[in-house]
Amino acid sequence: MAFDEYLGERIQRILIQRNIPFEDKRMMGGLAFMVDGKMCVGVVRDLLMARVGELQYDQALGSKGAKPMDFTGRPMKGYVFVSPDGVDTEKDLDQWIQLCLNFNPFAKASKKKK
């Protein structure tokens, strides 16, 4: 499954401009940006995957282009997908990335595989 590489480049550029240390990983058919070893933001197909946390979840869903992140028929609380029209401008994308970065210190890291 391919993902929007241009959106990935835009995310990468914003993180670099902000001097945010990150690692990018291909996963779930997309691209995830890890900050402090935790999934922060990513790209799945042509959608932005935003990890906003449960406290900001309902507010995030009210934003342009946002919908519940649903891979399996059950939405993942604290994560939203944002359609291309919701991240059309650099300002829109920057706001989503900031929301994800705000939550990142409170996010739990995945357990490392042995």
Short mmCIF file of C-alpha atoms in Angstrom, two decimals:
data_model
loop_
_atom_site.label_atom_id
_atom_site.label_comp_id
_atom_site.label_asym_id
_atom_site.label_seq_id
_atom_site.Cartn_x
_atom_site.Cartn_y
_atom_site.Cartn_z
CA MET A 1 0.00 0.00 0.00
CA ALA A 2 1.58 3.28 -1.10
CA PHE A 3 1.50 6.48 0.90
CA ASP A 4 1.70 10.16 -0.05
CA GLU A 5 5.46 10.74 -0.07
CA TYR A 6 5.02 14.47 -0.57
CA LEU A 7 3.00 14.72 2.66
CA GLY A 8 5.78 12.77 4.38
CA GLU A 9 8.34 15.26 3.06
CA ARG A 10 6.25 18.17 4.32
CA ILE A 11 6.05 16.65 7.81
CA GLN A 12 9.78 15.95 7.79
CA ARG A 13 10.54 19.53 6.74
CA ILE A 14 8.44 20.99 9.59
CA LEU A 15 10.07 18.72 12.19
CA ILE A 16 13.54 19.67 10.92
CA GLN A 17 12.69 23.39 10.92
CA ARG A 18 11.57 23.07 14.53
CA ASN A 19 14.74 21.16 15.49
CA ILE A 20 12.66 18.20 16.69
CA PRO A 21 14.73 14.99 16.81
CA PHE A 22 12.76 12.22 15.10
CA GLU A 23 13.04 8.88 13.39
CA ASP A 24 10.88 7.92 10.44
CA LYS A 25 9.69 4.33 10.11
CA ARG A 26 7.68 2.57 7.47
CA MET A 27 4.82 0.77 9.18
CA MET A 28 1.21 -0.21 8.56
CA GLY A 29 1.71 0.49 4.85
CA GLY A 30 2.58 4.08 5.64
CA LEU A 31 5.21 6.25 7.25
CA ALA A 32 5.36 7.06 10.96
CA PHE A 33 7.43 9.78 12.58
CA MET A 34 8.70 8.76 15.99
CA VAL A 35 9.56 11.47 18.54
CA ASP A 36 11.22 10.33 21.77
CA GLY A 37 10.68 6.74 20.63
CA LYS A 38 6.90 7.20 20.38
CA MET A 39 4.68 7.39 17.33
CA CYS A 40 3.77 11.05 16.97
CA VAL A 41 2.44 11.69 13.47
CA GLY A 42 2.42 9.86 10.17
CA VAL A 43 1.04 9.23 6.71
CA VAL A 44 -1.32 6.41 5.69
CA ARG A 45 -2.29 6.44 2.01
CA ASP A 46 -3.06 10.15 1.45
CA LEU A 47 -4.14 10.80 5.05
CA LEU A 48 -2.31 12.45 7.90
CA MET A 49 -2.32 10.19 10.95
CA ALA A 50 -2.32 12.42 14.03
CA ARG A 51 -1.78 11.12 17.56
CA VAL A 52 -3.53 13.84 19.54
CA GLY A 53 -4.42 11.98 22.75
CA GLU A 54 -7.78 11.33 24.33
CA LEU A 55 -8.18 14.79 25.90
CA GLN A 56 -7.89 16.55 22.51
CA TYR A 57 -9.63 13.80 20.53
CA ASP A 58 -13.16 15.23 20.37
CA GLN A 59 -11.90 18.74 19.61
CA ALA A 60 -9.62 17.37 16.87
CA LEU A 61 -12.55 15.52 15.28
CA GLY A 62 -14.31 18.87 14.89
CA SER A 63 -11.50 20.16 12.67
CA LYS A 64 -11.65 20.33 8.88
CA GLY A 65 -10.96 16.96 7.25
CA ALA A 66 -10.63 15.02 10.52
CA LYS A 67 -12.25 11.64 11.13
CA PRO A 68 -11.69 8.77 13.55
CA MET A 69 -8.68 6.59 12.79
CA ASP A 70 -10.19 3.22 12.01
CA PHE A 71 -8.14 0.27 10.73
CA THR A 72 -10.16 -2.62 12.07
CA GLY A 73 -13.75 -1.44 12.37
CA ARG A 74 -13.07 0.10 15.80
CA PRO A 75 -11.76 3.67 15.99
CA MET A 76 -8.51 4.14 17.90
CA LYS A 77 -9.17 6.68 20.65
CA GLY A 78 -6.62 9.47 20.64
CA TYR A 79 -5.74 9.08 16.95
CA VAL A 80 -7.37 10.81 13.99
CA PHE A 81 -6.99 10.71 10.24
CA VAL A 82 -6.96 14.03 8.43
CA SER A 83 -7.88 14.15 4.75
CA PRO A 84 -5.79 16.15 2.26
CA ASP A 85 -8.12 19.16 2.43
CA GLY A 86 -7.43 19.41 6.18
CA VAL A 87 -3.66 19.74 5.64
CA ASP A 88 -3.73 21.64 2.37
CA THR A 89 -1.76 24.62 3.66
CA GLU A 90 1.51 24.61 5.57
CA LYS A 91 -0.28 26.46 8.39
CA ASP A 92 -2.90 23.68 8.66
CA LEU A 93 -0.24 20.95 8.66
CA ASP A 94 1.89 22.86 11.17
CA GLN A 95 -1.09 23.14 13.55
CA TRP A 96 -1.73 19.38 13.37
CA ILE A 97 1.94 18.62 14.00
CA GLN A 98 1.95 20.99 16.98
CA LEU A 99 -1.10 19.22 18.42
CA CYS A 100 0.72 15.90 18.09
CA LEU A 101 3.91 17.30 19.62
CA ASN A 102 1.90 18.71 22.54
CA PHE A 103 0.60 15.23 23.33
CA ASN A 104 3.86 13.37 22.72
CA PRO A 105 5.37 13.84 26.23
CA PHE A 106 2.26 12.14 27.67
CA ALA A 107 2.10 9.31 25.12
CA LYS A 108 3.12 5.80 26.08
CA ALA A 109 5.81 4.13 24.02
CA SER A 110 5.17 0.72 22.48
CA LYS A 111 6.84 -2.20 24.16
CA LYS A 112 10.11 -3.09 22.45
CA LYS A 113 10.26 -6.47 20.76
CA LYS A 114 12.97 -8.76 22.09
#
